[in-house]
């Protein structure tokens, strides 16, 4: 009965979210509550939900302060010199412009927010693409590639969701995947080079005057319609400080010198004090970005309730046991590899919330029955589902920001860039297997 209730919980959650009957947050909280009450666990709902909330609290804290930190850095104009440098180096060469697009996207995507990444990069580079006559499909496709691979960062959506769902530390997922992550970045640069070379062949190196980088940089900073507006541009000394602080933060994150939530709390407090010494400015920044923080963190805590109840009632264990009965023993040990390869195409079918909060717990429980560490399944899922695949998914709102700003159709975009995106997943999966992050 518990297995049946578990599958009903997952199915109900998927149906409610895919057909947009209720918000994901409502479905995450109420679906397991209803099935738990039906199963006779009404008296234990409080402790089970609280246990789930306590498990995801560190992840929620990390996400909140990571979003605030990188939003502050974008507002401070941290990436404006990079934008100007890329446009200055690219000049009129479509190949250089394409590779520069990938580099800029991966830098801006450090804030972990796909929507803001698309807003900034498309606003900055679309005038350049128009001036050179380059295809907007190239712009949208390369931005999708760069944003997709960078979505793997610990404060990005996939890693945070996987950690919250399986009650893992984000370092348990991302640290073993660092070689695969590096390989993904290299692949994106190679893909952008190949795409840019083809675009150069189509257009040739144009002999038009170099576009002024200042308007593009200004657009990236929010001077264009529909884009975030920078509240305060940093001076030279402040920019140097922000760069040094960001590099130090990333270094300490990799070294795991302190828990990730603590690092981001400290880094944001220091950055906020230095960049906005006045109380009024600090309050204004918090109010400006508070909406994004609330949207992300409430989803994480709702996921804690969902997984806490499913785990506490034993539904996940029973569902996994039921699936084990139908999986041949010879395939059980290869489940992480299968998850990695199939997770990217599945991003076109499932929303990230549906996959990570509904499908991943069952896959992890099934793998655990075969003696496979659930963390390996989480790593496999992160390699494709909504990491490389999210900028192609019609179920992700950020995709339509990318398409709307670049002016391309979803079908054209998917046909143009799908093979390169899937190639990112395959390359990272191969490196993850070679380094032991997931079993062969």
Coordinates of C-alpha atoms in Angstrom, one line a residue:
X1 CA 0.0 0.0 0.0
X2 CA 2.8 2.4 0.8
X3 CA 4.4 1.9 -2.6
X4 CA 1.0 2.6 -4.3
X5 CA 0.5 5.7 -2.1
X6 CA 4.1 6.8 -3.0
X7 CA 3.5 6.5 -6.7
X8 CA 0.1 8.3 -6.4
X9 CA 2.0 11.1 -4.6
X10 CA 4.6 11.4 -7.4
X11 CA 1.9 11.1 -10.1
X12 CA -0.3 13.6 -8.5
X13 CA 2.6 16.0 -8.0
X14 CA 3.6 15.7 -11.7
X15 CA 0.1 16.1 -13.0
X16 CA -0.6 19.2 -10.8
X17 CA 2.6 20.9 -11.8
X18 CA 2.8 19.9 -15.5
X19 CA -0.8 21.0 -16.2
X20 CA -0.4 24.1 -13.9
X21 CA -3.3 23.3 -11.7
X22 CA -1.5 24.7 -8.7
X23 CA 1.9 26.2 -8.0
X24 CA 4.8 23.9 -7.5
X25 CA 5.1 25.1 -3.8
X26 CA 1.5 24.1 -3.1
X27 CA 1.9 20.8 -4.8
X28 CA 5.1 20.0 -2.9
X29 CA 3.5 20.6 0.5
X30 CA -0.1 19.4 0.1
X31 CA 0.3 16.3 -2.2
X32 CA 2.3 14.3 0.4
X33 CA 0.2 15.6 3.2
X34 CA -3.0 14.2 1.6
X35 CA -1.5 10.8 0.8
X36 CA 0.1 10.6 4.3
X37 CA -3.3 11.2 5.9
X38 CA -4.8 8.6 3.7
X39 CA -2.1 6.1 4.7
X40 CA -2.8 6.8 8.4
X41 CA 0.2 8.9 9.2
X42 CA -1.7 12.1 10.1
X43 CA -0.4 12.2 13.7
X44 CA 3.2 12.0 12.5
X45 CA 3.0 14.7 9.9
X46 CA 4.6 17.4 12.0
X47 CA 7.8 15.6 13.0
X48 CA 8.3 14.2 9.5
X49 CA 7.9 17.6 7.9
X50 CA 10.1 19.3 10.5
X51 CA 12.8 16.7 9.9
X52 CA 12.7 17.4 6.2
X53 CA 12.9 21.1 6.8
X54 CA 15.9 20.8 9.1
X55 CA 17.7 18.7 6.4
X56 CA 17.3 21.3 3.7
X57 CA 17.9 24.4 5.9
X58 CA 21.6 24.7 5.1
X59 CA 20.9 24.5 1.3
X60 CA 18.2 27.1 1.6
X61 CA 20.5 29.5 3.5
X62 CA 23.3 29.0 0.9
X63 CA 21.0 29.6 -2.0
X64 CA 19.6 32.8 -0.4
X65 CA 22.9 34.4 0.2
X66 CA 24.5 33.2 -3.0
X67 CA 21.7 34.9 -5.0
X68 CA 22.1 38.1 -3.0
X69 CA 25.9 38.1 -3.4
X70 CA 26.1 37.7 -7.1
X71 CA 23.1 40.0 -7.7
X72 CA 25.0 42.6 -5.8
X73 CA 28.1 42.0 -7.9
X74 CA 26.1 42.3 -11.1
X75 CA 24.6 45.6 -9.9
X76 CA 28.1 46.8 -9.0
X77 CA 29.1 46.4 -12.6
X78 CA 31.6 43.6 -11.9
X79 CA 31.2 42.2 -15.4
X80 CA 31.2 45.4 -17.4
X81 CA 35.0 45.5 -18.0
X82 CA 34.7 41.9 -19.2
X83 CA 31.9 42.9 -21.6
X84 CA 33.9 45.8 -23.0
X85 CA 37.1 43.6 -23.3
X86 CA 35.3 40.9 -25.2
X87 CA 33.7 43.3 -27.6
X88 CA 37.0 45.1 -28.1
X89 CA 38.9 41.8 -28.8
X90 CA 36.2 40.4 -31.0
X91 CA 36.1 43.4 -33.3
X92 CA 34.3 42.3 -36.5
X93 CA 35.1 38.6 -36.5
X94 CA 32.1 36.3 -36.1
X95 CA 34.3 33.6 -34.7
X96 CA 35.7 35.8 -32.0
X97 CA 32.2 37.2 -31.2
X98 CA 30.8 33.7 -30.8
X99 CA 33.6 32.5 -28.5
X100 CA 33.3 35.8 -26.6
X101 CA 29.6 35.2 -26.2
X102 CA 30.3 31.8 -24.5
X103 CA 32.9 33.4 -22.2
X104 CA 30.7 36.3 -21.2
X105 CA 27.7 34.0 -20.6
X106 CA 29.7 31.6 -18.3
X107 CA 31.0 34.6 -16.3
X108 CA 27.6 36.3 -15.9
X109 CA 26.0 32.9 -15.0
X110 CA 27.9 32.8 -11.8
X111 CA 24.9 34.3 -10.1
X112 CA 23.1 31.0 -10.6
X113 CA 20.0 32.7 -12.2
X114 CA 19.3 31.8 -15.8
X115 CA 16.8 34.6 -16.3
X116 CA 19.3 37.3 -15.3
X117 CA 22.0 35.6 -17.4
X118 CA 19.9 35.8 -20.5
X119 CA 18.8 39.4 -19.8
X120 CA 22.4 40.6 -19.4
X121 CA 24.1 38.7 -22.2
X122 CA 21.4 39.1 -24.8
X123 CA 21.1 42.8 -24.1
X124 CA 24.8 43.3 -24.3
X125 CA 25.4 41.2 -27.5
X126 CA 22.3 41.5 -29.7
X127 CA 23.3 44.9 -31.1
X128 CA 26.7 43.4 -32.1
X129 CA 25.1 40.4 -33.8
X130 CA 22.7 42.7 -35.7
X131 CA 25.6 45.0 -36.8
X132 CA 27.6 42.0 -38.1
X133 CA 24.6 40.3 -39.7
X134 CA 25.1 37.2 -37.5
X135 CA 22.3 34.7 -36.9
X136 CA 20.3 35.2 -33.8
X137 CA 20.1 31.4 -33.5
X138 CA 23.9 31.5 -32.9
X139 CA 23.5 34.0 -30.1
X140 CA 20.6 32.1 -28.4
X141 CA 22.3 28.8 -28.9
X142 CA 25.7 29.7 -27.5
X143 CA 24.2 31.6 -24.6
X144 CA 22.2 28.4 -23.9
X145 CA 25.3 26.3 -23.9
X146 CA 27.2 28.6 -21.6
X147 CA 24.3 29.1 -19.1
X148 CA 23.6 25.4 -19.2
X149 CA 27.0 24.1 -18.1
X150 CA 27.3 26.9 -15.5
X151 CA 23.9 25.9 -14.0
X152 CA 25.9 23.1 -12.2
X153 CA 27.4 25.5 -9.7
X154 CA 26.5 24.6 -6.1
X155 CA 24.0 27.5 -5.8
X156 CA 22.4 26.8 -9.1
X157 CA 19.1 25.1 -9.5
X158 CA 20.0 21.5 -10.2
X159 CA 22.6 21.0 -7.6
X160 CA 20.5 22.7 -4.9
X161 CA 17.4 20.7 -5.8
X162 CA 19.3 17.4 -5.8
X163 CA 20.9 18.2 -2.4
X164 CA 17.6 19.2 -0.9
X165 CA 15.8 16.2 -2.2
X166 CA 18.3 13.6 -1.1
X167 CA 19.4 15.4 2.0
X168 CA 23.0 15.8 0.9
X169 CA 25.6 18.5 1.2
X170 CA 26.1 20.3 -2.1
X171 CA 29.8 19.6 -1.8
X172 CA 28.9 15.8 -1.9
X173 CA 27.5 16.4 -5.3
X174 CA 29.6 19.0 -7.0
X175 CA 33.2 18.4 -5.6
X176 CA 33.6 15.0 -7.3
X177 CA 32.2 16.5 -10.5
X178 CA 34.7 19.4 -10.7
X179 CA 36.8 17.6 -13.5
X180 CA 33.5 16.9 -15.4
X181 CA 32.5 20.6 -14.9
X182 CA 35.9 21.7 -16.3
X183 CA 35.4 19.4 -19.2
X184 CA 32.0 20.9 -19.8
X185 CA 33.4 24.4 -20.0
X186 CA 36.1 23.3 -22.4
X187 CA 33.4 21.6 -24.5
X188 CA 31.3 24.8 -24.6
X189 CA 34.3 26.7 -25.8
X190 CA 35.0 24.1 -28.5
X191 CA 31.4 24.1 -29.6
X192 CA 31.3 27.9 -29.7
X193 CA 34.5 27.9 -31.8
X194 CA 32.9 25.4 -34.2
X195 CA 29.7 27.3 -34.5
X196 CA 31.6 30.6 -34.8
X197 CA 33.8 29.2 -37.5
X198 CA 30.8 28.1 -39.5
X199 CA 29.2 31.5 -39.0
X200 CA 32.5 33.2 -40.2
X201 CA 32.4 31.0 -43.3
X202 CA 28.9 32.1 -44.0
X203 CA 29.5 35.8 -43.5
X204 CA 33.3 36.3 -43.8
X205 CA 35.2 38.7 -41.6
X206 CA 33.3 41.9 -42.1
X207 CA 35.1 45.2 -42.7
X208 CA 32.7 47.4 -40.8
X209 CA 33.7 49.7 -38.0
X210 CA 34.1 48.1 -34.7
X211 CA 30.8 48.5 -32.7
X212 CA 31.1 50.8 -29.7
X213 CA 31.2 48.5 -26.6
X214 CA 29.8 51.2 -24.3
X215 CA 26.1 50.9 -25.4
X216 CA 26.2 47.2 -25.2
X217 CA 27.8 47.4 -21.8
X218 CA 25.2 49.9 -20.7
X219 CA 22.5 47.6 -21.9
X220 CA 24.0 44.8 -20.0
X221 CA 24.0 47.0 -16.9
X222 CA 20.3 47.6 -17.3
X223 CA 19.9 50.6 -19.5
X224 CA 17.8 48.7 -22.1
X225 CA 14.1 48.0 -21.8
X226 CA 13.2 45.1 -19.6
X227 CA 16.6 44.6 -18.1
X228 CA 17.8 45.1 -14.5
X229 CA 19.1 48.5 -13.7
X230 CA 22.4 48.9 -12.0
X231 CA 21.9 51.0 -8.8
X232 CA 25.6 51.9 -8.3
X233 CA 28.6 51.4 -10.5
X234 CA 31.8 50.7 -8.7
X235 CA 34.9 52.8 -8.9
X236 CA 38.3 51.3 -9.8
X237 CA 39.3 50.5 -6.2
X238 CA 35.9 49.0 -5.5
X239 CA 36.0 46.9 -8.6
X240 CA 39.4 45.5 -7.6
X241 CA 38.0 44.7 -4.2
X242 CA 34.9 42.9 -5.7
X243 CA 37.1 40.9 -8.0
X244 CA 39.4 39.9 -5.2
X245 CA 36.6 39.0 -2.9
X246 CA 34.8 36.9 -5.6
X247 CA 38.0 35.0 -6.5
X248 CA 38.7 34.4 -2.8
X249 CA 35.2 33.2 -2.2
X250 CA 35.4 30.8 -5.2
X251 CA 38.8 29.5 -4.0
X252 CA 37.6 28.8 -0.5
X253 CA 34.4 27.2 -1.9
X254 CA 36.6 24.7 -3.8
X255 CA 38.8 24.1 -0.8
X256 CA 35.8 23.6 1.4
X257 CA 37.5 25.5 4.2
X258 CA 34.1 26.3 5.7
X259 CA 30.5 25.2 5.2
X260 CA 29.1 26.8 2.1
X261 CA 26.2 28.6 3.8
X262 CA 28.6 30.2 6.2
X263 CA 30.9 31.3 3.4
X264 CA 28.1 33.0 1.5
X265 CA 26.7 34.7 4.6
X266 CA 30.1 36.2 5.4
X267 CA 30.9 37.1 1.8
X268 CA 27.6 38.8 1.2
X269 CA 27.8 40.8 4.5
X270 CA 31.3 42.0 3.6
X271 CA 30.4 42.9 0.1
X272 CA 27.2 44.7 1.2
X273 CA 29.1 46.7 3.7
X274 CA 31.9 47.7 1.4
X275 CA 29.7 48.4 -1.7
X276 CA 26.8 50.0 0.1
X277 CA 28.1 51.6 3.4
X278 CA 24.8 53.6 3.9
X279 CA 22.0 51.8 5.6
X280 CA 19.5 53.1 3.1
X281 CA 21.4 51.6 0.2
X282 CA 21.7 48.3 1.9
X283 CA 18.0 48.2 2.6
X284 CA 17.3 49.1 -1.0
X285 CA 19.4 46.3 -2.4
X286 CA 17.7 43.8 -0.1
X287 CA 14.3 45.0 -1.2
X288 CA 15.3 44.9 -4.9
X289 CA 16.5 41.3 -4.8
X290 CA 14.3 39.9 -2.0
X291 CA 11.7 38.6 -4.4
X292 CA 14.2 36.3 -6.2
X293 CA 15.5 35.0 -2.8
X294 CA 12.0 34.3 -1.6
X295 CA 11.0 32.4 -4.7
X296 CA 14.0 30.2 -4.6
X297 CA 14.2 29.5 -0.8
X298 CA 10.5 28.8 -0.4
X299 CA 10.7 26.1 -3.0
X300 CA 13.7 24.5 -1.3
X301 CA 11.8 24.4 2.1
X302 CA 8.7 23.1 0.4
X303 CA 10.8 20.3 -1.1
X304 CA 12.0 19.6 2.5
X305 CA 8.4 19.0 3.5
X306 CA 7.8 16.8 0.5
X307 CA 10.8 14.5 0.9
X308 CA 10.5 14.5 4.7
X309 CA 7.0 13.1 4.5
X310 CA 7.8 10.6 1.8
X311 CA 10.9 9.4 3.7
X312 CA 9.2 9.4 7.1
X313 CA 6.3 7.3 5.9
X314 CA 8.5 4.9 4.1
X315 CA 7.0 5.6 0.8
X316 CA 10.3 6.2 -1.0
X317 CA 11.7 2.9 0.3
X318 CA 8.7 0.9 -0.8
X319 CA 8.7 2.5 -4.2
X320 CA 12.3 1.8 -4.7
X321 CA 11.7 -1.8 -3.6
X322 CA 8.9 -2.1 -6.2
X323 CA 11.1 -0.8 -9.0
X324 CA 14.0 -3.1 -8.0
X325 CA 11.7 -6.0 -8.6
X326 CA 11.4 -5.1 -12.3
X327 CA 15.0 -4.0 -13.0
X328 CA 17.3 -6.8 -14.2
X329 CA 20.2 -7.3 -11.7
X330 CA 22.7 -6.7 -14.5
X331 CA 21.4 -3.1 -15.0
X332 CA 21.3 -2.1 -11.3
X333 CA 24.9 -1.1 -11.0
X334 CA 24.7 1.0 -14.2
X335 CA 21.8 3.0 -13.0
X336 CA 23.8 6.3 -12.5
X337 CA 25.1 6.1 -16.0
X338 CA 21.6 5.6 -17.4
X339 CA 20.3 8.5 -15.4
X340 CA 23.1 10.8 -16.7
X341 CA 22.5 10.0 -20.3
X342 CA 18.7 10.2 -20.1
X343 CA 18.4 13.1 -17.8
X344 CA 19.1 15.8 -20.5
X345 CA 16.4 14.6 -22.9
X346 CA 14.0 14.2 -20.0
X347 CA 14.4 17.9 -19.3
X348 CA 12.2 18.5 -22.3
X349 CA 9.4 16.4 -20.7
X350 CA 9.7 17.2 -16.9
X351 CA 10.0 20.5 -15.2
X352 CA 13.1 20.7 -12.9
X353 CA 10.9 20.5 -9.8
X354 CA 9.0 17.5 -11.2
X355 CA 12.2 15.7 -12.0
X356 CA 14.3 16.5 -8.9
X357 CA 11.5 16.4 -6.3
X358 CA 9.4 13.6 -7.9
X359 CA 11.6 11.3 -9.9
X360 CA 15.1 11.6 -8.4
X361 CA 14.1 10.3 -4.9
X362 CA 12.8 7.1 -6.4
X363 CA 15.8 6.7 -8.7
X364 CA 18.1 7.2 -5.7
X365 CA 16.2 4.8 -3.6
X366 CA 16.3 2.2 -6.3
X367 CA 20.1 2.6 -6.8
X368 CA 20.6 2.3 -3.0
X369 CA 18.9 -1.1 -3.2
X370 CA 21.6 -2.2 -5.6
X371 CA 24.3 -0.9 -3.3
X372 CA 24.9 2.3 -5.3
X373 CA 25.5 5.5 -3.3
X374 CA 22.5 7.9 -3.8
X375 CA 25.0 10.8 -4.2
X376 CA 26.2 9.1 -7.4
X377 CA 22.7 9.2 -8.7
X378 CA 22.4 12.9 -7.7
X379 CA 25.6 13.6 -9.6
X380 CA 24.3 11.8 -12.7
X381 CA 21.1 13.7 -12.6
X382 CA 22.9 17.1 -12.3
X383 CA 25.0 16.3 -15.4
X384 CA 22.0 16.6 -17.7
X385 CA 18.6 17.3 -16.2
X386 CA 18.0 21.0 -16.3
X387 CA 21.8 21.6 -16.2
X388 CA 22.6 21.4 -19.9
X389 CA 19.0 21.0 -20.9
X390 CA 17.1 23.8 -19.2
X391 CA 17.7 26.5 -21.9
X392 CA 15.9 24.2 -24.4
X393 CA 13.0 23.2 -22.2
X394 CA 9.5 24.6 -22.9
X395 CA 8.7 24.0 -19.3
X396 CA 11.2 26.5 -18.0
X397 CA 10.2 30.2 -17.9
X398 CA 13.8 31.4 -18.4
X399 CA 13.8 29.7 -21.8
X400 CA 11.2 32.1 -23.1
X401 CA 13.2 35.1 -21.8
X402 CA 16.1 33.8 -24.0
X403 CA 13.9 33.2 -27.0
X404 CA 11.9 36.4 -26.6
X405 CA 15.0 38.7 -26.3
X406 CA 16.9 37.0 -29.1
X407 CA 13.8 36.8 -31.3
X408 CA 14.0 33.1 -32.3
X409 CA 11.4 30.3 -32.3
X410 CA 11.6 27.4 -29.8
X411 CA 11.6 24.7 -32.5
X412 CA 14.4 26.4 -34.4
X413 CA 16.4 26.9 -31.3
X414 CA 16.0 23.3 -30.2
X415 CA 17.0 21.9 -33.7
X416 CA 20.0 24.3 -33.9
X417 CA 21.6 23.6 -30.5
X418 CA 20.3 20.2 -29.3
X419 CA 23.2 18.1 -30.5
X420 CA 25.7 20.5 -28.9
X421 CA 23.8 20.5 -25.6
X422 CA 23.5 16.8 -25.6
X423 CA 27.2 16.6 -26.4
X424 CA 27.9 18.6 -23.2
X425 CA 26.1 16.0 -21.2
X426 CA 27.9 13.1 -22.9
X427 CA 31.3 14.7 -22.4
X428 CA 30.8 15.5 -18.8
X429 CA 29.3 12.0 -18.2
X430 CA 32.4 10.4 -19.8
X431 CA 34.8 12.4 -17.6
X432 CA 32.7 11.8 -14.5
X433 CA 32.9 8.0 -15.2
X434 CA 36.7 8.3 -15.9
X435 CA 37.3 10.1 -12.6
X436 CA 35.0 7.9 -10.5
X437 CA 32.4 10.5 -9.7
X438 CA 29.8 8.1 -11.0
X439 CA 30.3 4.3 -11.6
X440 CA 30.9 3.0 -15.1

